[in-house]
Amino acid sequence: MVADAFICDAVRTPVGRYGGALSSVRADDLAAIPLAALMQRNPSVDWTAVDDVILGCANQAGEDNRNVARMAVLLSGLPVEVPGTTVNRLCGSGLDALGLAARSIRAGDCELMIAGGVESMSRAPFVMPKADAAFSRANAVYDTTIGWRFVNAKLKKAFGIDSMPETADNVAADFGVSRADQDAFALRSQQRWAAAQAANRFADEMAPVSVPQKKGDPVIVDRDEHPRPDVTLEQLARLKGVNGLDLSVTAGNASGVNDGSAALIVASETAAKANGLTPRARVVAMAAAGVAPRIMGIGPVPAVRKVLQRAGLELGQMDVIELNEPLRRRGSRCCASSVFPTMPRR
């Protein structure tokens, strides 16, 4: 019999802007913050019973190298016997960590897990490859913040190396997503964040970050830094396309480059009861799907179809559909796609 996996608590730091309030915080320190917060919020838990800590991290080229999850475990105050491992599915890394934790519990291998993710794009380093030949003066420097580096020539020839904004423009062109629709989707997201912030909806999940200063007291960061709640549709419409004036990806409808971390407690029913935890949600199914790299942002469509089939559910049974929005034409296209034909756009 398959065991159930429950999410029992969830904590995150504020999301910092690139070069902003969290830019001086190392990725391993940033990852330790929600882990420590979970411990403080759940004093009844036997933390020596945690089977594993799985964190997603997409960069892993700087201070987040060599298993940032294990570093975060040690920095957080969790028992040294608790292991940690880091996974990478790029933008889906943190969600993949949750899936792996839930599957471990459902398989009966584990009882109590922590899953989450961390990224410090502000602190992503520049990297250089070693020369192909001895004494060569040829060199290249890559900014690891975002995008391709150390490209395989065979992969480039077969699939191209479109950047994320370019893949988003490809999706917009291939599936007929207008600039107006993308901007409207972006505006709605900003408005929803503003409404949630005004209603204090984030307070229970937020772990404030104390950022030391060169002089004076530390600065306490307890609010998301990236959203622009006062932006208007007219302002969005005036922005130029990143990839060309006639193209639709802009600084206003593309995602930001951010810093932050999050962690969740995932437990079996037995572990939840033994540790005084209250289940918030049951993880029913997970799925991933591959698509052509040039339109990688359409991936949620086949993934949703796959996970519904895997769970034995239908779209009409869903009360809420929550989409990540790395580039808005992906999110807006997924909402408008035939995979979501009957769902209200809430």
Short mmCIF file of C-alpha atoms in Angstrom, two decimals:
data_model
loop_
_atom_site.label_atom_id
_atom_site.label_comp_id
_atom_site.label_asym_id
_atom_site.label_seq_id
_atom_site.Cartn_x
_atom_site.Cartn_y
_atom_site.Cartn_z
CA MET A 1 0.00 0.00 0.00
CA VAL A 2 1.34 3.43 -0.97
CA ALA A 3 1.85 5.74 2.01
CA ASP A 4 0.52 9.29 1.93
CA ALA A 5 2.93 12.24 1.98
CA PHE A 6 1.74 15.41 3.70
CA ILE A 7 3.07 18.96 3.66
CA CYS A 8 2.95 20.02 7.31
CA ASP A 9 4.64 23.43 7.32
CA ALA A 10 6.24 25.82 4.85
CA VAL A 11 8.50 28.84 5.29
CA ARG A 12 10.24 31.18 2.89
CA THR A 13 12.43 34.25 2.96
CA PRO A 14 11.35 37.42 1.22
CA VAL A 15 12.22 37.49 -2.47
CA GLY A 16 15.03 39.96 -3.01
CA ARG A 17 15.71 41.99 -6.13
CA TYR A 18 18.93 41.48 -8.10
CA GLY A 19 21.62 43.48 -6.33
CA GLY A 20 19.09 44.35 -3.65
CA ALA A 21 18.55 43.81 0.05
CA LEU A 22 19.61 40.14 0.07
CA SER A 23 22.54 40.45 -2.32
CA SER A 24 25.12 40.36 0.46
CA VAL A 25 23.76 37.08 1.88
CA ARG A 26 25.53 33.91 0.75
CA ALA A 27 23.37 31.20 -0.81
CA ASP A 28 24.22 28.66 1.89
CA ASP A 29 23.36 31.15 4.63
CA LEU A 30 20.16 32.04 2.79
CA ALA A 31 19.17 28.38 2.54
CA ALA A 32 19.75 27.87 6.27
CA ILE A 33 17.25 30.57 7.26
CA PRO A 34 13.99 28.72 6.48
CA LEU A 35 15.45 25.50 7.91
CA ALA A 36 16.13 27.25 11.21
CA ALA A 37 12.68 28.86 11.07
CA LEU A 38 11.02 25.45 10.69
CA MET A 39 12.85 24.26 13.78
CA GLN A 40 11.74 27.28 15.78
CA ARG A 41 8.12 26.99 14.61
CA ASN A 42 7.87 23.27 15.36
CA PRO A 43 9.48 22.58 18.75
CA SER A 44 7.67 19.25 19.10
CA VAL A 45 9.57 17.67 16.19
CA ASP A 46 12.36 15.19 16.83
CA TRP A 47 14.80 16.69 14.33
CA THR A 48 17.15 13.73 14.60
CA ALA A 49 14.39 11.75 12.86
CA VAL A 50 14.63 13.78 9.63
CA ASP A 51 15.61 11.29 6.94
CA ASP A 52 16.94 13.83 4.44
CA VAL A 53 16.93 17.47 3.41
CA ILE A 54 16.52 17.97 -0.35
CA LEU A 55 16.99 21.45 -1.79
CA GLY A 56 16.77 22.60 -5.38
CA CYS A 57 19.37 25.02 -6.73
CA ALA A 58 19.81 25.96 -10.37
CA ASN A 59 23.19 27.69 -10.33
CA GLN A 60 25.67 25.81 -8.12
CA ALA A 61 28.59 27.70 -9.65
CA GLY A 62 29.64 29.81 -6.65
CA GLU A 63 28.94 29.79 -2.92
CA ASP A 64 26.13 27.32 -3.63
CA ASN A 65 28.60 24.73 -4.97
CA ARG A 66 29.38 21.27 -3.57
CA ASN A 67 25.96 20.41 -2.13
CA VAL A 68 24.47 23.61 -0.75
CA ALA A 69 21.72 21.58 0.96
CA ARG A 70 24.23 19.86 3.24
CA MET A 71 25.92 23.20 3.99
CA ALA A 72 22.55 24.68 4.90
CA VAL A 73 21.80 21.76 7.23
CA LEU A 74 25.04 22.39 9.13
CA LEU A 75 24.51 26.16 9.25
CA SER A 76 20.89 25.90 10.37
CA GLY A 77 21.48 24.01 13.60
CA LEU A 78 19.87 20.78 12.47
CA PRO A 79 21.58 17.70 13.95
CA VAL A 80 24.82 16.86 12.18
CA GLU A 81 23.43 13.37 11.52
CA VAL A 82 20.76 14.81 9.19
CA PRO A 83 21.97 14.46 5.57
CA GLY A 84 21.32 16.84 2.70
CA THR A 85 21.33 16.65 -1.07
CA THR A 86 20.93 19.20 -3.85
CA VAL A 87 18.98 18.69 -7.07
CA ASN A 88 18.88 20.71 -10.28
CA ARG A 89 16.00 20.96 -12.72
CA LEU A 90 16.72 24.63 -13.34
CA CYS A 91 13.55 26.69 -12.70
CA GLY A 92 11.76 23.61 -11.37
CA SER A 93 14.49 22.59 -8.92
CA GLY A 94 12.67 23.43 -5.70
CA LEU A 95 9.47 21.79 -6.88
CA ASP A 96 11.47 18.74 -7.95
CA ALA A 97 12.91 18.57 -4.43
CA LEU A 98 9.38 18.44 -3.04
CA GLY A 99 8.49 15.70 -5.51
CA LEU A 100 11.50 13.61 -4.53
CA ALA A 101 10.72 14.00 -0.84
CA ALA A 102 7.09 13.02 -1.34
CA ARG A 103 8.01 10.03 -3.50
CA SER A 104 10.48 8.81 -0.87
CA ILE A 105 7.70 8.82 1.70
CA ARG A 106 5.14 7.27 -0.64
CA ALA A 107 7.61 4.50 -1.45
CA GLY A 108 8.07 3.75 2.25
CA ASP A 109 11.78 4.58 2.27
CA CYS A 110 11.43 7.68 4.45
CA GLU A 111 9.05 9.09 7.06
CA LEU A 112 10.14 12.69 7.70
CA MET A 113 11.73 14.97 5.10
CA ILE A 114 12.51 18.62 4.46
CA ALA A 115 12.30 19.91 0.89
CA GLY A 116 12.84 23.35 -0.59
CA GLY A 117 15.12 25.48 -2.68
CA VAL A 118 17.55 28.37 -2.72
CA GLU A 119 18.92 30.78 -5.28
CA SER A 120 21.15 33.82 -5.01
CA MET A 121 21.31 35.20 -8.52
CA SER A 122 22.93 38.38 -7.25
CA ARG A 123 25.95 36.39 -6.08
CA ALA A 124 26.28 34.14 -9.14
CA PRO A 125 29.96 34.29 -10.14
CA PHE A 126 31.79 34.78 -13.39
CA VAL A 127 33.52 31.57 -14.50
CA MET A 128 36.30 30.73 -16.96
CA PRO A 129 36.95 27.38 -18.66
CA LYS A 130 40.38 25.83 -18.77
CA ALA A 131 42.21 26.21 -22.09
CA ASP A 132 41.83 23.38 -24.59
CA ALA A 133 45.58 23.37 -25.21
CA ALA A 134 48.60 24.06 -23.04
CA PHE A 135 49.87 27.65 -22.98
CA SER A 136 46.83 28.87 -24.91
CA ARG A 137 45.95 32.54 -24.52
CA ALA A 138 42.36 31.96 -25.61
CA ASN A 139 39.83 32.51 -22.88
CA ALA A 140 36.16 33.10 -22.28
CA VAL A 141 34.26 34.42 -19.30
CA TYR A 142 30.66 33.44 -18.53
CA ASP A 143 28.24 35.23 -16.25
CA THR A 144 26.48 32.39 -14.45
CA THR A 145 23.53 34.51 -13.33
CA ILE A 146 21.36 33.19 -16.14
CA GLY A 147 21.68 31.55 -19.52
CA TRP A 148 23.97 29.18 -21.38
CA ARG A 149 27.65 28.56 -20.66
CA PHE A 150 30.10 25.86 -21.79
CA VAL A 151 27.84 25.07 -24.73
CA ASN A 152 28.13 21.66 -26.40
CA ALA A 153 28.55 22.29 -30.14
CA LYS A 154 26.53 19.16 -31.02
CA LEU A 155 23.65 20.31 -28.84
CA LYS A 156 23.76 23.79 -30.36
CA LYS A 157 23.66 22.38 -33.88
CA ALA A 158 20.74 20.07 -33.14
CA PHE A 159 18.58 22.27 -30.91
CA GLY A 160 19.97 25.80 -30.85
CA ILE A 161 20.77 27.75 -27.71
CA ASP A 162 17.87 30.17 -27.44
CA SER A 163 17.88 32.24 -24.27
CA MET A 164 14.86 32.21 -21.98
CA PRO A 165 13.46 35.46 -23.42
CA GLU A 166 13.96 34.07 -26.93
CA THR A 167 12.12 30.86 -26.10
CA ALA A 168 9.28 32.96 -24.72
CA ASP A 169 9.08 34.96 -27.94
CA ASN A 170 9.05 31.66 -29.83
CA VAL A 171 6.08 30.48 -27.76
CA ALA A 172 4.28 33.76 -28.38
CA ALA A 173 4.84 33.48 -32.14
CA ASP A 174 4.01 29.77 -32.44
CA PHE A 175 0.86 29.89 -30.32
CA GLY A 176 -0.45 33.36 -31.15
CA VAL A 177 -0.09 35.00 -27.74
CA SER A 178 -0.40 38.77 -28.09
CA ARG A 179 1.71 41.38 -26.33
CA ALA A 180 -1.48 42.83 -24.84
CA ASP A 181 -2.41 39.48 -23.32
CA GLN A 182 1.05 39.09 -21.83
CA ASP A 183 1.07 42.57 -20.32
CA ALA A 184 -2.42 42.07 -18.89
CA PHE A 185 -1.33 38.80 -17.31
CA ALA A 186 1.73 40.49 -15.79
CA LEU A 187 -0.36 43.36 -14.43
CA ARG A 188 -2.82 40.97 -12.84
CA SER A 189 0.01 39.17 -11.08
CA GLN A 190 1.31 42.45 -9.65
CA GLN A 191 -2.17 43.36 -8.47
CA ARG A 192 -2.68 39.98 -6.84
CA TRP A 193 0.58 40.29 -4.95
CA ALA A 194 -0.44 43.77 -3.77
CA ALA A 195 -3.82 42.49 -2.58
CA ALA A 196 -2.23 39.57 -0.75
CA GLN A 197 0.37 41.85 0.84
CA ALA A 198 -2.31 44.29 1.99
CA ALA A 199 -4.28 41.41 3.51
CA ASN A 200 -1.15 40.19 5.35
CA ARG A 201 -1.40 36.85 3.57
CA PHE A 202 2.37 36.31 3.52
CA ALA A 203 3.02 36.90 7.22
CA ASP A 204 2.69 33.28 8.33
CA GLU A 205 5.06 31.94 5.69
CA MET A 206 7.73 34.64 5.89
CA ALA A 207 11.07 34.16 7.64
CA PRO A 208 12.65 37.62 7.99
CA VAL A 209 16.31 37.93 7.06
CA SER A 210 18.74 39.90 9.23
CA VAL A 211 21.35 41.45 6.93
CA PRO A 212 24.51 42.74 8.64
CA GLN A 213 25.68 46.21 7.65
CA LYS A 214 29.19 47.68 7.57
CA LYS A 215 28.04 50.27 10.08
CA GLY A 216 25.15 50.26 12.49
CA ASP A 217 22.50 47.68 13.23
CA PRO A 218 21.51 44.89 10.83
CA VAL A 219 18.69 45.57 8.38
CA ILE A 220 15.68 43.27 8.77
CA VAL A 221 14.23 42.26 5.40
CA ASP A 222 10.67 41.01 5.86
CA ARG A 223 8.93 41.97 2.63
CA ASP A 224 9.25 40.90 -1.00
CA GLU A 225 11.41 43.40 -2.82
CA HIS A 226 10.79 42.60 -6.47
CA PRO A 227 7.05 43.26 -7.09
CA ARG A 228 5.98 46.60 -8.53
CA PRO A 229 2.38 46.95 -7.32
CA ASP A 230 1.94 50.48 -8.67
CA VAL A 231 2.74 49.59 -12.28
CA THR A 232 0.06 50.36 -14.87
CA LEU A 233 -0.90 48.73 -18.14
CA GLU A 234 0.13 51.91 -19.95
CA GLN A 235 3.62 51.74 -18.46
CA LEU A 236 3.96 48.09 -19.43
CA ALA A 237 2.85 48.85 -22.98
CA ARG A 238 5.59 51.48 -23.41
CA LEU A 239 8.44 49.07 -22.68
CA LYS A 240 10.59 47.88 -25.56
CA GLY A 241 11.08 44.23 -26.44
CA VAL A 242 14.23 42.65 -25.03
CA ASN A 243 14.98 40.71 -28.22
CA GLY A 244 13.83 43.37 -30.68
CA LEU A 245 11.37 46.24 -30.95
CA ASP A 246 8.81 44.08 -32.75
CA LEU A 247 9.03 41.24 -30.22
CA SER A 248 7.04 40.97 -27.02
CA VAL A 249 9.31 40.00 -24.13
CA THR A 250 9.93 43.08 -22.00
CA ALA A 251 11.33 43.92 -18.60
CA GLY A 252 7.73 44.31 -17.46
CA ASN A 253 6.30 40.94 -18.47
CA ALA A 254 9.40 38.81 -17.88
CA SER A 255 10.36 37.51 -14.47
CA GLY A 256 12.99 39.17 -12.36
CA VAL A 257 16.44 38.02 -11.36
CA ASN A 258 16.03 37.31 -7.67
CA ASP A 259 17.40 35.97 -4.40
CA GLY A 260 15.51 33.83 -1.88
CA SER A 261 14.93 30.45 -0.28
CA ALA A 262 12.13 28.23 1.03
CA ALA A 263 11.68 24.98 2.95
CA LEU A 264 8.79 22.62 3.71
CA ILE A 265 8.27 19.76 6.14
CA VAL A 266 7.00 16.65 4.33
CA ALA A 267 5.89 13.74 6.48
CA SER A 268 4.06 10.45 6.46
CA GLU A 269 0.90 10.19 8.53
CA THR A 270 2.81 8.23 11.17
CA ALA A 271 5.62 10.80 11.38
CA ALA A 272 3.18 13.71 11.48
CA LYS A 273 1.36 12.21 14.47
CA ALA A 274 4.56 11.25 16.26
CA ASN A 275 5.98 14.77 15.92
CA GLY A 276 2.86 16.79 16.66
CA LEU A 277 2.53 18.08 13.10
CA THR A 278 -0.71 19.08 11.42
CA PRO A 279 -0.96 18.16 7.72
CA ARG A 280 -1.82 21.10 5.46
CA ALA A 281 -1.94 19.29 2.15
CA ARG A 282 -1.46 15.82 0.69
CA VAL A 283 0.89 15.37 -2.25
CA VAL A 284 -1.12 13.30 -4.74
CA ALA A 285 1.08 13.17 -7.85
CA MET A 286 3.98 14.81 -9.66
CA ALA A 287 4.93 14.83 -13.33
CA ALA A 288 7.51 16.35 -15.65
CA ALA A 289 7.41 16.60 -19.44
CA GLY A 290 9.93 17.49 -22.11
CA VAL A 291 9.29 19.71 -25.14
CA ALA A 292 11.45 21.18 -27.89
CA PRO A 293 14.05 23.46 -26.24
CA ARG A 294 13.12 26.44 -28.44
CA ILE A 295 9.63 26.46 -26.87
CA MET A 296 10.53 25.09 -23.47
CA GLY A 297 8.04 27.38 -21.72
CA ILE A 298 5.08 25.40 -23.06
CA GLY A 299 6.18 22.44 -20.93
CA PRO A 300 3.47 22.91 -18.26
CA VAL A 301 0.81 21.90 -20.79
CA PRO A 302 1.96 18.28 -21.34
CA ALA A 303 3.08 18.08 -17.71
CA VAL A 304 -0.42 18.97 -16.49
CA ARG A 305 -1.98 16.42 -18.81
CA LYS A 306 0.42 13.78 -17.52
CA VAL A 307 -0.07 14.55 -13.83
CA LEU A 308 -3.86 14.54 -14.14
CA GLN A 309 -3.74 11.13 -15.81
CA ARG A 310 -1.32 9.89 -13.17
CA ALA A 311 -3.58 11.10 -10.36
CA GLY A 312 -6.78 9.84 -11.95
CA LEU A 313 -8.28 13.33 -11.87
CA GLU A 314 -9.83 15.71 -14.37
CA LEU A 315 -9.23 19.40 -14.89
CA GLY A 316 -12.76 20.29 -13.87
CA GLN A 317 -12.09 18.91 -10.40
CA MET A 318 -9.41 21.53 -9.74
CA ASP A 319 -10.37 24.47 -7.52
CA VAL A 320 -7.12 26.38 -8.06
CA ILE A 321 -4.41 26.19 -10.70
CA GLU A 322 -1.18 27.93 -9.76
CA LEU A 323 1.39 28.59 -12.46
CA ASN A 324 4.96 29.75 -12.21
CA GLU A 325 5.53 32.77 -14.45
CA PRO A 326 9.11 32.92 -15.65
CA LEU A 327 7.89 34.68 -18.77
CA ARG A 328 4.28 35.77 -18.93
CA ARG A 329 3.51 34.48 -22.39
CA ARG A 330 4.13 31.01 -21.01
CA GLY A 331 1.71 31.49 -18.14
CA SER A 332 -0.89 33.26 -20.23
CA ARG A 333 -0.55 30.70 -22.98
CA CYS A 334 -0.97 27.84 -20.52
CA CYS A 335 -4.15 29.43 -19.20
CA ALA A 336 -5.49 29.93 -22.72
CA SER A 337 -4.32 26.56 -23.99
CA SER A 338 -6.65 23.73 -24.75
CA VAL A 339 -5.40 22.05 -21.60
CA PHE A 340 -7.36 24.63 -19.56
CA PRO A 341 -10.42 25.23 -21.76
CA THR A 342 -13.08 25.33 -19.05
CA MET A 343 -11.29 26.81 -16.06
CA PRO A 344 -12.21 30.30 -14.85
CA ARG A 345 -9.25 32.70 -14.93
CA ARG A 346 -9.01 33.46 -11.23
#
